[in-house]
PDB file of C-alpha atoms and ligand atoms in Angstrom:
ATOM      1  CA  MET N   1      -0.046  -0.048  -0.075  1.00 79.00           C
ATOM      2  CA  GLU N   2       2.736   1.984   1.045  1.00 86.00           C
ATOM      3  CA  VAL N   3       5.009   1.566  -2.148  1.00 89.00           C
ATOM      4  CA  LEU N   4       1.194   2.450  -4.531  1.00 89.00           C
ATOM      5  CA  LYS N   5       1.184   5.448  -2.790  1.00 91.00           C
ATOM      6  CA  GLN N   6       4.695   7.073  -3.136  1.00 89.00           C
ATOM      7  CA  PHE N   7       4.769   5.750  -6.827  1.00 86.00           C
ATOM      8  CA  LEU N   8       1.219   7.823  -7.130  1.00 87.00           C
ATOM      9  CA  GLU N   9       2.764  10.776  -5.544  1.00 87.00           C
ATOM     10  CA  TYR N  10       5.236  10.683  -7.485  1.00 83.00           C
ATOM     11  CA  LEU N  11       3.390  10.932 -10.533  1.00 79.00           C
ATOM     12  CA  LEU N  12       1.734  13.542  -9.426  1.00 82.00           C
ATOM     13  CA  THR N  13       4.318  15.371  -8.213  1.00 82.00           C
ATOM     14  CA  PRO N  14       5.538  17.491 -11.081  1.00 79.00           C
ATOM     15  CA  SER N  15       9.353  16.477 -12.771  1.00 83.00           C
ATOM     16  CA  THR N  16      11.024  16.461 -16.061  1.00 86.00           C
ATOM     17  CA  GLU N  17      10.708  12.429 -16.137  1.00 85.00           C
ATOM     18  CA  VAL N  18       6.979  12.149 -15.086  1.00 85.00           C
ATOM     19  CA  PHE N  19       6.812  14.911 -18.389  1.00 88.00           C
ATOM     20  CA  ILE N  20       8.704  13.259 -20.979  1.00 91.00           C
ATOM     21  CA  ILE N  21       7.126   9.489 -20.187  1.00 91.00           C
ATOM     22  CA  GLY N  22       3.886  11.473 -20.542  1.00 90.00           C
ATOM     23  CA  ALA N  23       4.460  13.197 -23.793  1.00 93.00           C
ATOM     24  CA  LEU N  24       6.496   9.995 -25.144  1.00 93.00           C
ATOM     25  CA  ILE N  25       3.199   8.138 -24.634  1.00 93.00           C
ATOM     26  CA  ILE N  26       1.280  10.617 -26.332  1.00 93.00           C
ATOM     27  CA  PHE N  27       2.965  11.341 -29.579  1.00 93.00           C
ATOM     28  CA  LEU N  28       3.850   7.054 -29.681  1.00 94.00           C
ATOM     29  CA  LEU N  29       0.754   5.815 -29.010  1.00 93.00           C
ATOM     30  CA  PRO N  30      -1.167   6.601 -32.298  1.00 91.00           C
ATOM     31  CA  VAL N  31       1.847   5.834 -34.402  1.00 93.00           C
ATOM     32  CA  ILE N  32       2.171   2.371 -32.838  1.00 91.00           C
ATOM     33  CA  VAL N  33      -1.656   2.060 -33.166  1.00 90.00           C
ATOM     34  CA  HIS N  34      -1.386   2.925 -36.908  1.00 87.00           C
ATOM     35  CA  PHE N  35       1.744   0.169 -37.516  1.00 85.00           C
ATOM     36  CA  TYR N  36      -0.301  -2.254 -36.072  1.00 83.00           C
ATOM     37  CA  ILE N  37      -3.624  -1.792 -38.075  1.00 79.00           C
ATOM     38  CA  VAL N  38      -1.808  -1.485 -41.160  1.00 75.00           C
ATOM     39  CA  GLN N  39       0.195  -4.853 -40.697  1.00 72.00           C
ATOM     40  CA  THR N  40      -2.519  -7.189 -38.905  1.00 69.00           C
ATOM     41  CA  THR N  41      -5.259  -5.755 -42.027  1.00 64.00           C
ATOM     42  CA  PRO N  42      -4.414  -7.938 -45.208  1.00 58.00           C
ATOM     43  CA  TYR N  43      -2.971  -6.429 -47.949  1.00 56.00           C
ATOM     44  CA  THR N  44      -6.091  -6.046 -50.745  1.00 64.00           C
ATOM     45  CA  SER N  45      -4.720  -5.561 -54.569  1.00 78.00           C
ATOM     46  CA  LEU N  46      -6.499  -3.983 -57.356  1.00 82.00           C
ATOM     47  CA  PRO N  47      -7.817  -6.852 -60.163  1.00 86.00           C
ATOM     48  CA  SER N  48      -5.930  -5.364 -62.816  1.00 88.00           C
ATOM     49  CA  ILE N  49      -6.440  -5.555 -66.779  1.00 90.00           C
ATOM     50  CA  LEU N  50      -3.720  -5.469 -69.135  1.00 90.00           C
ATOM     51  CA  LEU N  51      -3.944  -3.322 -72.419  1.00 91.00           C
ATOM     52  CA  VAL N  52      -1.057  -4.853 -74.943  1.00 92.00           C
ATOM     53  CA  GLY N  53      -0.504  -4.901 -79.069  1.00 91.00           C
ATOM     54  CA  PRO N  54       1.397  -2.937 -81.760  1.00 91.00           C
ATOM     55  CA  PRO N  55       2.681   0.946 -81.257  1.00 90.00           C
ATOM     56  CA  ALA N  56      -0.122   3.203 -82.209  1.00 88.00           C
ATOM     57  CA  ALA N  57      -3.169   0.620 -81.821  1.00 88.00           C
ATOM     58  CA  GLY N  58      -5.083   3.289 -79.646  1.00 88.00           C
ATOM     59  CA  LYS N  59      -4.194   1.735 -76.577  1.00 89.00           C
ATOM     60  CA  THR N  60      -3.480   5.082 -74.392  1.00 88.00           C
ATOM     61  CA  SER N  61      -6.129   6.866 -76.492  1.00 88.00           C
ATOM     62  CA  LEU N  62      -8.173   3.941 -74.819  1.00 89.00           C
ATOM     63  CA  LEU N  63      -6.832   4.101 -71.352  1.00 88.00           C
ATOM     64  CA  THR N  64      -7.729   8.247 -71.528  1.00 86.00           C
ATOM     65  CA  LEU N  65     -11.278   8.040 -73.107  1.00 86.00           C
ATOM     66  CA  LEU N  66     -12.155   5.026 -70.223  1.00 85.00           C
ATOM     67  CA  GLU N  67     -10.313   7.307 -67.376  1.00 83.00           C
ATOM     68  CA  ARG N  68     -12.147  11.070 -68.461  1.00 80.00           C
ATOM     69  CA  GLY N  69     -15.269   9.380 -69.614  1.00 72.00           C
ATOM     70  CA  ASP N  70     -15.434  11.836 -72.476  1.00 68.00           C
ATOM     71  CA  SER N  71     -13.559  12.454 -75.579  1.00 65.00           C
ATOM     72  CA  ALA N  72      -9.734  10.884 -76.112  1.00 59.00           C
ATOM     73  CA  ALA N  73      -7.375  13.319 -75.697  1.00 66.00           C
ATOM     74  CA  ALA N  74      -3.938  13.650 -78.151  1.00 71.00           C
ATOM     75  CA  THR N  75      -1.119  10.998 -76.995  1.00 71.00           C
ATOM     76  CA  HIS N  76       1.953   9.996 -78.328  1.00 77.00           C
ATOM     77  CA  THR N  77       4.751   6.843 -78.485  1.00 82.00           C
ATOM     78  CA  SER N  78       4.606   5.838 -74.689  1.00 78.00           C
ATOM     79  CA  GLN N  79       7.878   4.264 -72.945  1.00 82.00           C
ATOM     80  CA  ILE N  80       6.705   3.397 -69.867  1.00 79.00           C
ATOM     81  CA  PRO N  81       3.435   1.326 -68.721  1.00 80.00           C
ATOM     82  CA  GLN N  82       0.860   3.639 -67.224  1.00 83.00           C
ATOM     83  CA  SER N  83      -2.620   2.649 -64.863  1.00 81.00           C
ATOM     84  CA  VAL N  84      -5.347   3.767 -63.865  1.00 82.00           C
ATOM     85  CA  GLU N  85      -7.931   3.013 -61.403  1.00 82.00           C
ATOM     86  CA  LEU N  86     -11.348   2.288 -63.041  1.00 82.00           C
ATOM     87  CA  THR N  87     -14.647   1.457 -61.223  1.00 81.00           C
ATOM     88  CA  VAL N  88     -17.227  -0.940 -63.040  1.00 78.00           C
ATOM     89  CA  SER N  89     -20.790  -0.984 -61.874  1.00 72.00           C
ATOM     90  CA  ASP N  90     -22.047  -4.691 -59.753  1.00 66.00           C
ATOM     91  CA  ASP N  91     -25.008  -4.767 -62.195  1.00 61.00           C
ATOM     92  CA  HIS N  92     -23.201  -5.939 -65.417  1.00 52.00           C
ATOM     93  CA  GLY N  93     -24.524  -4.476 -68.895  1.00 53.00           C
ATOM     94  CA  ALA N  94     -26.041  -1.458 -67.077  1.00 54.00           C
ATOM     95  CA  THR N  95     -23.383   1.357 -66.466  1.00 64.00           C
ATOM     96  CA  THR N  96     -21.385   2.216 -69.805  1.00 70.00           C
ATOM     97  CA  PHE N  97     -18.293   3.811 -69.068  1.00 70.00           C
ATOM     98  CA  ARG N  98     -19.426   7.198 -69.065  1.00 70.00           C
ATOM     99  CA  GLU N  99     -21.916   6.803 -67.133  1.00 68.00           C
ATOM    100  CA  ALA N 100     -19.049   4.730 -64.439  1.00 66.00           C
ATOM    101  CA  ALA N 101     -16.667   6.862 -64.743  1.00 61.00           C
ATOM    102  CA  ARG N 102     -18.774   9.508 -62.428  1.00 62.00           C
ATOM    103  CA  ILE N 103     -19.688   6.739 -59.754  1.00 59.00           C
ATOM    104  CA  ASP N 104     -17.877   8.500 -56.558  1.00 58.00           C
ATOM    105  CA  ALA N 105     -20.461   7.258 -53.672  1.00 56.00           C
ATOM    106  CA  PRO N 106     -19.386   4.351 -52.500  1.00 57.00           C
ATOM    107  CA  GLY N 107     -22.085   0.924 -53.378  1.00 61.00           C
ATOM    108  CA  SER N 108     -22.107  -1.725 -55.661  1.00 67.00           C
ATOM    109  CA  HIS N 109     -19.760  -1.019 -57.638  1.00 73.00           C
ATOM    110  CA  ARG N 110     -15.900  -2.183 -57.725  1.00 79.00           C
ATOM    111  CA  LYS N 111     -12.786  -0.803 -58.618  1.00 82.00           C
ATOM    112  CA  PHE N 112      -9.624  -2.096 -61.046  1.00 85.00           C
ATOM    113  CA  LEU N 113      -6.429  -1.089 -62.781  1.00 86.00           C
ATOM    114  CA  LEU N 114      -5.601  -0.866 -66.312  1.00 88.00           C
ATOM    115  CA  VAL N 115      -2.508  -0.993 -67.485  1.00 88.00           C
ATOM    116  CA  ASP N 116      -1.426   0.619 -70.769  1.00 89.00           C
ATOM    117  CA  THR N 117       1.617  -0.845 -71.881  1.00 89.00           C
ATOM    118  CA  PRO N 118       4.075   0.478 -74.505  1.00 89.00           C
ATOM    119  CA  GLY N 119       3.705  -1.328 -78.143  1.00 87.00           C
ATOM    120  CA  HIS N 120       7.186  -0.374 -78.954  1.00 88.00           C
ATOM    121  CA  GLY N 121       9.230  -3.944 -79.913  1.00 81.00           C
ATOM    122  CA  LYS N 122      12.054  -3.263 -77.528  1.00 82.00           C
ATOM    123  CA  LEU N 123       9.990  -2.450 -74.670  1.00 82.00           C
ATOM    124  CA  ARG N 124       6.644  -4.394 -74.875  1.00 85.00           C
ATOM    125  CA  ASN N 125       7.676  -7.973 -73.630  1.00 84.00           C
ATOM    126  CA  GLN N 126       9.523  -7.242 -70.589  1.00 83.00           C
ATOM    127  CA  HIS N 127       5.947  -5.531 -69.373  1.00 81.00           C
ATOM    128  CA  ALA N 128       3.475  -7.655 -70.480  1.00 83.00           C
ATOM    129  CA  MET N 129       5.402 -10.692 -69.432  1.00 85.00           C
ATOM    130  CA  THR N 130       5.693  -8.983 -65.672  1.00 83.00           C
ATOM    131  CA  HIS N 131       1.908  -8.297 -65.672  1.00 83.00           C
ATOM    132  CA  ILE N 132       1.295 -11.412 -67.460  1.00 83.00           C
ATOM    133  CA  ALA N 133       2.769 -14.005 -64.444  1.00 81.00           C
ATOM    134  CA  SER N 134       0.611 -11.526 -61.359  1.00 78.00           C
ATOM    135  CA  ASN N 135      -2.171 -13.251 -59.478  1.00 78.00           C
ATOM    136  CA  THR N 136      -4.228  -9.749 -59.938  1.00 83.00           C
ATOM    137  CA  LEU N 137      -4.869 -10.079 -63.508  1.00 86.00           C
ATOM    138  CA  ARG N 138      -8.099 -10.902 -64.934  1.00 88.00           C
ATOM    139  CA  GLY N 139      -7.826 -10.022 -68.448  1.00 90.00           C
ATOM    140  CA  ILE N 140      -6.057  -8.684 -71.723  1.00 92.00           C
ATOM    141  CA  VAL N 141      -7.072  -6.346 -74.140  1.00 93.00           C
ATOM    142  CA  TYR N 142      -4.906  -7.117 -77.327  1.00 93.00           C
ATOM    143  CA  MET N 143      -5.260  -4.312 -79.543  1.00 93.00           C
ATOM    144  CA  VAL N 144      -5.133  -3.804 -83.013  1.00 92.00           C
ATOM    145  CA  ASP N 145      -5.094  -1.163 -85.449  1.00 92.00           C
ATOM    146  CA  ALA N 146      -7.884  -3.073 -88.020  1.00 91.00           C
ATOM    147  CA  ALA N 147      -6.557  -0.408 -90.545  1.00 91.00           C
ATOM    148  CA  SER N 148      -3.492  -1.103 -91.059  1.00 89.00           C
ATOM    149  CA  LEU N 149      -3.423  -4.976 -89.844  1.00 87.00           C
ATOM    150  CA  ASP N 150      -2.285  -5.807 -93.764  1.00 86.00           C
ATOM    151  CA  ASP N 151       1.154  -4.093 -93.494  1.00 88.00           C
ATOM    152  CA  GLY N 152       1.139  -5.094 -89.586  1.00 87.00           C
ATOM    153  CA  LEU N 153       0.139  -8.099 -89.605  1.00 90.00           C
ATOM    154  CA  ALA N 154       3.030 -10.031 -89.301  1.00 90.00           C
ATOM    155  CA  ASP N 155       4.131  -7.686 -85.985  1.00 90.00           C
ATOM    156  CA  ALA N 156       0.626  -7.906 -84.575  1.00 90.00           C
ATOM    157  CA  ALA N 157       0.246 -11.720 -84.812  1.00 91.00           C
ATOM    158  CA  SER N 158       4.184 -12.531 -83.619  1.00 90.00           C
ATOM    159  CA  PHE N 159       3.675 -10.526 -80.384  1.00 91.00           C
ATOM    160  CA  LEU N 160       0.229 -11.837 -79.658  1.00 91.00           C
ATOM    161  CA  TYR N 161       1.893 -15.624 -80.291  1.00 90.00           C
ATOM    162  CA  ASP N 162       4.030 -14.182 -77.497  1.00 89.00           C
ATOM    163  CA  VAL N 163       1.204 -13.294 -75.113  1.00 90.00           C
ATOM    164  CA  LEU N 164      -0.592 -16.506 -75.508  1.00 90.00           C
ATOM    165  CA  LEU N 165       1.966 -18.793 -75.730  1.00 88.00           C
ATOM    166  CA  ALA N 166       3.082 -16.973 -72.170  1.00 87.00           C
ATOM    167  CA  LEU N 167      -0.326 -17.712 -71.061  1.00 86.00           C
ATOM    168  CA  GLN N 168      -0.898 -20.733 -72.126  1.00 84.00           C
ATOM    169  CA  LYS N 169       2.440 -21.921 -69.973  1.00 83.00           C
ATOM    170  CA  ARG N 170       0.738 -19.946 -67.321  1.00 79.00           C
ATOM    171  CA  THR N 171      -2.237 -21.931 -67.128  1.00 74.00           C
ATOM    172  CA  GLY N 172       0.161 -25.288 -67.907  1.00 65.00           C
ATOM    173  CA  ALA N 173       2.358 -24.124 -64.782  1.00 58.00           C
ATOM    174  CA  GLY N 174      -0.838 -24.340 -62.697  1.00 51.00           C
ATOM    175  CA  LYS N 175      -1.796 -28.020 -63.579  1.00 50.00           C
ATOM    176  CA  THR N 176       0.215 -29.635 -60.509  1.00 50.00           C
ATOM    177  CA  SER N 177      -0.336 -27.490 -57.783  1.00 50.00           C
ATOM    178  CA  LYS N 178      -3.475 -24.943 -57.517  1.00 53.00           C
ATOM    179  CA  ALA N 179      -4.981 -23.594 -61.077  1.00 54.00           C
ATOM    180  CA  PRO N 180      -4.520 -19.997 -61.544  1.00 59.00           C
ATOM    181  CA  THR N 181      -7.733 -18.304 -62.521  1.00 69.00           C
ATOM    182  CA  ALA N 182      -8.520 -18.299 -66.189  1.00 76.00           C
ATOM    183  CA  ILE N 183      -7.978 -15.113 -68.174  1.00 84.00           C
ATOM    184  CA  HIS N 184      -9.859 -14.204 -71.092  1.00 90.00           C
ATOM    185  CA  VAL N 185      -8.256 -12.317 -73.937  1.00 92.00           C
ATOM    186  CA  LEU N 186     -10.445  -9.723 -75.801  1.00 93.00           C
ATOM    187  CA  ILE N 187      -8.682  -8.538 -79.333  1.00 93.00           C
ATOM    188  CA  ALA N 188      -9.929  -5.549 -80.002  1.00 92.00           C
ATOM    189  CA  ALA N 189      -9.860  -3.876 -83.064  1.00 91.00           C
ATOM    190  CA  ASN N 190      -9.703  -0.171 -83.199  1.00 92.00           C
ATOM    191  CA  LYS N 191     -10.009   2.469 -85.849  1.00 91.00           C
ATOM    192  CA  LEU N 192     -13.283   0.444 -87.034  1.00 92.00           C
ATOM    193  CA  ASP N 193     -13.938   4.454 -88.541  1.00 90.00           C
ATOM    194  CA  LEU N 194     -11.686   4.058 -90.956  1.00 90.00           C
ATOM    195  CA  PHE N 195     -12.967   3.237 -94.332  1.00 89.00           C
ATOM    196  CA  THR N 196      -9.932   0.534 -94.770  1.00 89.00           C
ATOM    197  CA  ALA N 197     -10.770  -1.307 -91.499  1.00 89.00           C
ATOM    198  CA  LEU N 198     -11.057  -4.782 -91.801  1.00 90.00           C
ATOM    199  CA  PRO N 199     -14.271  -5.771 -89.779  1.00 90.00           C
ATOM    200  CA  ALA N 200     -13.430  -8.069 -86.607  1.00 90.00           C
ATOM    201  CA  SER N 201     -14.493 -11.182 -88.461  1.00 91.00           C
ATOM    202  CA  LEU N 202     -11.497 -10.735 -91.016  1.00 91.00           C
ATOM    203  CA  VAL N 203      -9.475  -9.212 -88.200  1.00 91.00           C
ATOM    204  CA  ARG N 204      -9.895 -12.491 -86.490  1.00 92.00           C
ATOM    205  CA  SER N 205      -9.395 -15.058 -89.409  1.00 91.00           C
ATOM    206  CA  ASN N 206      -6.389 -13.234 -90.411  1.00 92.00           C
ATOM    207  CA  LEU N 207      -4.498 -13.336 -87.506  1.00 91.00           C
ATOM    208  CA  GLU N 208      -5.542 -17.008 -86.667  1.00 91.00           C
ATOM    209  CA  ALA N 209      -3.919 -17.718 -89.762  1.00 90.00           C
ATOM    210  CA  GLU N 210      -0.880 -15.510 -89.468  1.00 91.00           C
ATOM    211  CA  LEU N 211      -0.096 -17.447 -85.909  1.00 89.00           C
ATOM    212  CA  GLY N 212      -0.471 -20.649 -87.803  1.00 88.00           C
ATOM    213  CA  ARG N 213       2.017 -19.293 -90.289  1.00 88.00           C
ATOM    214  CA  ILE N 214       4.684 -18.343 -86.708  1.00 88.00           C
ATOM    215  CA  ARG N 215       3.883 -21.533 -85.374  1.00 85.00           C
ATOM    216  CA  GLN N 216       4.990 -23.981 -88.055  1.00 83.00           C
ATOM    217  CA  SER N 217       8.401 -21.902 -89.096  1.00 84.00           C
ATOM    218  CA  ARG N 218       9.357 -21.421 -85.258  1.00 80.00           C
ATOM    219  CA  SER N 219       9.123 -25.443 -85.142  1.00 76.00           C
ATOM    220  CA  LYS N 220      10.446 -25.954 -88.728  1.00 68.00           C
ATOM    221  CA  GLY N 221      13.549 -26.500 -87.517  1.00 59.00           C
ATOM    222  CA  LEU N 222      12.541 -29.266 -85.243  1.00 57.00           C
ATOM    223  CA  LEU N 223      10.409 -30.942 -87.992  1.00 55.00           C
ATOM    224  CA  ASP N 224      13.373 -30.410 -90.759  1.00 54.00           C
ATOM    225  CA  SER N 225      15.145 -32.527 -88.546  1.00 54.00           C
ATOM    226  CA  GLY N 226      13.692 -36.251 -89.447  1.00 52.00           C
ATOM    227  CA  VAL N 227      12.328 -36.236 -86.084  1.00 53.00           C
ATOM    228  CA  GLY N 228       9.004 -37.287 -85.905  1.00 52.00           C
ATOM    229  CA  VAL N 229       6.006 -35.791 -84.073  1.00 52.00           C
ATOM    230  CA  ASP N 230       6.016 -38.751 -81.601  1.00 53.00           C
ATOM    231  CA  ASP N 231       9.933 -38.565 -80.793  1.00 53.00           C
ATOM    232  CA  ILE N 232       9.666 -34.434 -80.171  1.00 51.00           C
ATOM    233  CA  GLY N 233      10.364 -33.790 -76.142  1.00 54.00           C
ATOM    234  CA  SER N 234       7.788 -32.178 -74.003  1.00 56.00           C
ATOM    235  CA  GLU N 235      10.248 -29.410 -74.047  1.00 58.00           C
ATOM    236  CA  GLU N 236       9.310 -29.013 -77.748  1.00 62.00           C
ATOM    237  CA  GLN N 237       5.084 -29.604 -76.796  1.00 66.00           C
ATOM    238  CA  ASP N 238       5.656 -26.561 -74.234  1.00 69.00           C
ATOM    239  CA  ASP N 239       6.670 -24.539 -76.894  1.00 75.00           C
ATOM    240  CA  TRP N 240       3.836 -25.254 -79.225  1.00 78.00           C
ATOM    241  CA  LEU N 241       0.379 -22.785 -79.512  1.00 83.00           C
ATOM    242  CA  GLY N 242      -3.040 -24.375 -78.992  1.00 79.00           C
ATOM    243  CA  GLN N 243      -3.578 -28.481 -80.168  1.00 76.00           C
ATOM    244  CA  TYR N 244      -0.337 -30.053 -80.384  1.00 73.00           C
ATOM    245  CA  GLY N 245       0.297 -31.126 -83.538  1.00 69.00           C
ATOM    246  CA  SER N 246      -2.989 -29.224 -85.546  1.00 73.00           C
ATOM    247  CA  GLU N 247      -2.246 -27.911 -88.685  1.00 76.00           C
ATOM    248  CA  LYS N 248      -4.312 -25.245 -88.726  1.00 82.00           C
ATOM    249  CA  PHE N 249      -4.260 -22.726 -85.513  1.00 86.00           C
ATOM    250  CA  SER N 250      -7.886 -21.888 -83.992  1.00 87.00           C
ATOM    251  CA  PHE N 251      -8.342 -19.389 -81.236  1.00 87.00           C
ATOM    252  CA  GLY N 252     -10.748 -22.704 -80.090  1.00 86.00           C
ATOM    253  CA  GLN N 253      -7.253 -24.286 -79.503  1.00 86.00           C
ATOM    254  CA  MET N 254      -7.132 -21.983 -76.784  1.00 85.00           C
ATOM    255  CA  ARG N 255      -9.825 -23.328 -74.347  1.00 84.00           C
ATOM    256  CA  GLU N 256      -7.854 -26.490 -73.297  1.00 83.00           C
ATOM    257  CA  PHE N 257      -5.498 -23.723 -71.715  1.00 82.00           C
ATOM    258  CA  ASP N 258      -8.603 -21.791 -70.321  1.00 83.00           C
ATOM    259  CA  ILE N 259      -7.939 -19.364 -72.294  1.00 86.00           C
ATOM    260  CA  GLU N 260     -10.608 -17.972 -74.041  1.00 88.00           C
ATOM    261  CA  VAL N 261     -10.280 -15.521 -77.325  1.00 90.00           C
ATOM    262  CA  ASP N 262     -12.423 -12.744 -78.209  1.00 91.00           C
ATOM    263  CA  VAL N 263     -12.388 -10.802 -81.325  1.00 92.00           C
ATOM    264  CA  ILE N 264     -14.653  -7.179 -80.799  1.00 92.00           C
ATOM    265  CA  GLY N 265     -14.452  -4.482 -83.128  1.00 90.00           C
ATOM    266  CA  GLY N 266     -14.590  -0.663 -82.203  1.00 90.00           C
ATOM    267  CA  SER N 267     -13.318   3.049 -82.698  1.00 91.00           C
ATOM    268  CA  VAL N 268     -11.776   5.269 -79.693  1.00 88.00           C
ATOM    269  CA  LEU N 269     -12.098   7.990 -82.006  1.00 87.00           C
ATOM    270  CA  ASP N 270     -15.760   7.560 -82.515  1.00 85.00           C
ATOM    271  CA  GLY N 271     -16.520   6.498 -78.928  1.00 83.00           C
ATOM    272  CA  LYS N 272     -17.854   2.946 -79.324  1.00 85.00           C
ATOM    273  CA  VAL N 273     -15.820   1.232 -77.120  1.00 86.00           C
ATOM    274  CA  ASP N 274     -19.448  -0.032 -75.145  1.00 86.00           C
ATOM    275  CA  LYS N 275     -17.950  -3.474 -76.167  1.00 88.00           C
ATOM    276  CA  TRP N 276     -14.872  -3.630 -75.198  1.00 90.00           C
ATOM    277  CA  TRP N 277     -16.403  -1.777 -72.006  1.00 88.00           C
ATOM    278  CA  ASP N 278     -18.752  -4.813 -71.243  1.00 86.00           C
ATOM    279  CA  TRP N 279     -16.077  -7.548 -72.158  1.00 90.00           C
ATOM    280  CA  ILE N 280     -13.902  -5.276 -69.388  1.00 89.00           C
ATOM    281  CA  SER N 281     -16.855  -5.523 -66.721  1.00 86.00           C
ATOM    282  CA  ASP N 282     -17.630  -9.030 -67.124  1.00 85.00           C
ATOM    283  CA  ARG N 283     -13.506 -10.227 -66.021  1.00 85.00           C
ATOM    284  CA  ILE N 284     -13.740  -7.906 -62.489  1.00 82.00           C
TER     285      ILE N 284
HETATM  286  N1  GTP L   1      -8.417   7.179 -86.939  1.00 85.84           N
HETATM  287  C1  GTP L   1      -8.160   6.603 -85.349  1.00 85.84           C
HETATM  288  N2  GTP L   1      -7.590   6.698 -85.345  1.00 85.84           N
HETATM  289  C2  GTP L   1      -6.935   6.634 -83.909  1.00 85.84           C
HETATM  290  C3  GTP L   1      -8.148   6.025 -82.948  1.00 85.84           C
HETATM  291  N3  GTP L   1      -7.807   5.403 -81.693  1.00 85.84           N
HETATM  292  C4  GTP L   1      -6.339   6.230 -81.696  1.00 85.84           C
HETATM  293  N4  GTP L   1      -6.615   6.666 -82.852  1.00 85.84           N
HETATM  294  C5  GTP L   1      -4.992   7.313 -83.205  1.00 85.84           C
HETATM  295  O1  GTP L   1      -3.895   6.303 -82.814  1.00 85.84           O
HETATM  296  C6  GTP L   1      -2.522   6.726 -82.730  1.00 85.84           C
HETATM  297  C7  GTP L   1      -2.185   6.718 -81.318  1.00 85.84           C
HETATM  298  O2  GTP L   1      -2.979   6.622 -79.950  1.00 85.84           O
HETATM  299  P1  GTP L   1      -2.050   5.584 -78.848  1.00 85.84           P
HETATM  300  O3  GTP L   1      -3.434   5.340 -78.094  1.00 85.84           O
HETATM  301  O4  GTP L   1      -0.739   6.712 -78.970  1.00 85.84           O
HETATM  302  O5  GTP L   1      -1.429   4.115 -79.814  1.00 85.84           O
HETATM  303  P2  GTP L   1      -0.673   2.838 -78.806  1.00 85.84           P
HETATM  304  O6  GTP L   1      -1.464   2.187 -78.891  1.00 85.84           O
HETATM  305  O7  GTP L   1      -1.038   4.053 -76.880  1.00 85.84           O
HETATM  306  O8  GTP L   1       0.879   3.540 -79.135  1.00 85.84           O
HETATM  307  P3  GTP L   1       2.073   2.854 -78.381  1.00 85.84           P
HETATM  308  O9  GTP L   1       2.455   4.045 -76.944  1.00 85.84           O
HETATM  309  O10 GTP L   1       3.385   3.338 -79.123  1.00 85.84           O
HETATM  310  O11 GTP L   1       2.339   1.632 -77.436  1.00 85.84           O
HETATM  311  C8  GTP L   1      -2.953   8.433 -82.506  1.00 85.84           C
HETATM  312  O12 GTP L   1      -2.809   9.256 -82.914  1.00 85.84           O
HETATM  313  C9  GTP L   1      -4.440   8.553 -82.024  1.00 85.84           C
HETATM  314  O13 GTP L   1      -5.383   9.603 -82.060  1.00 85.84           O
HETATM  315  C10 GTP L   1      -9.821   5.278 -83.707  1.00 85.84           C
HETATM  316  O14 GTP L   1     -10.140   4.574 -83.141  1.00 85.84           O
HETATM  317  N5  GTP L   1      -9.482   5.928 -84.683  1.00 85.84           N
HETATM  318 MG1   MG L   2       0.418   4.453 -75.569  1.00 85.84          MG
END
């Protein structure tokens, strides 16, 4: 009892030590509580949609259009990836991107990240591949310029081949343990406002044909060396896109790897991007 009384007396007598200890508690407690809360809440990262494709397809234009909700702004060649946080409404199809850009009240809607990557040959693989490996990825929008596909077909298809093969390997790798979520790919045929633009169905068939040719030439070294299809090891099979040994390539072959490919036309310039937006909303 005596000890307690003395201690209380000591506390209540004004002194420098007591003052300093009191001040420390007052200032440090909020900081400690803050770090405690941050540590215990699980880190939640937003689902993401990756925007890839050859240079000047209109990726950055689409990003700015969706971000602002009105007209697209002028863009220039991207050198670094750029991402914006966007919002989709919970009742799918009910909200256009214009309405979604104005949602600010909390309610039945979800946020996601749209990641724009540079299309330049020297930069694109590194950026695209890091994002494909990320486990927040929900979908890939592969944008092509449908008006210049005749000239750009080889380039557009070879990058698409790399992206699809990376996805195929990602699914394959998960077979042993927990399978990663299926990733859907949207081939956005942009610039349909131009009269030279190919319709989505032709963009699809041209890309499929070119992907088939690329697959053939990448495996040519093997086939020419005289080994039969049966003798080829599993390593070579792993680098084959789609159904192994098939003659023609079609996007339907990717279903075996849980990859669904859709081709939808549109135009960023005319603001005709609602079908793409609906596709994105369905993935979030
Ligand atoms: N006619 C037409 N032009 C468009 C459309 N969308 C984009 N463009 C133009 O295409 C050019 C390239 O657009 P960007 O958005 O910079 O292309 P990008 O895919 O980001 O290109 P990189 O950053 O180099 O990979 C710009 O001059 C745009 O104005 C469209 O729907 N129609
Ligand atoms: Mg860009």
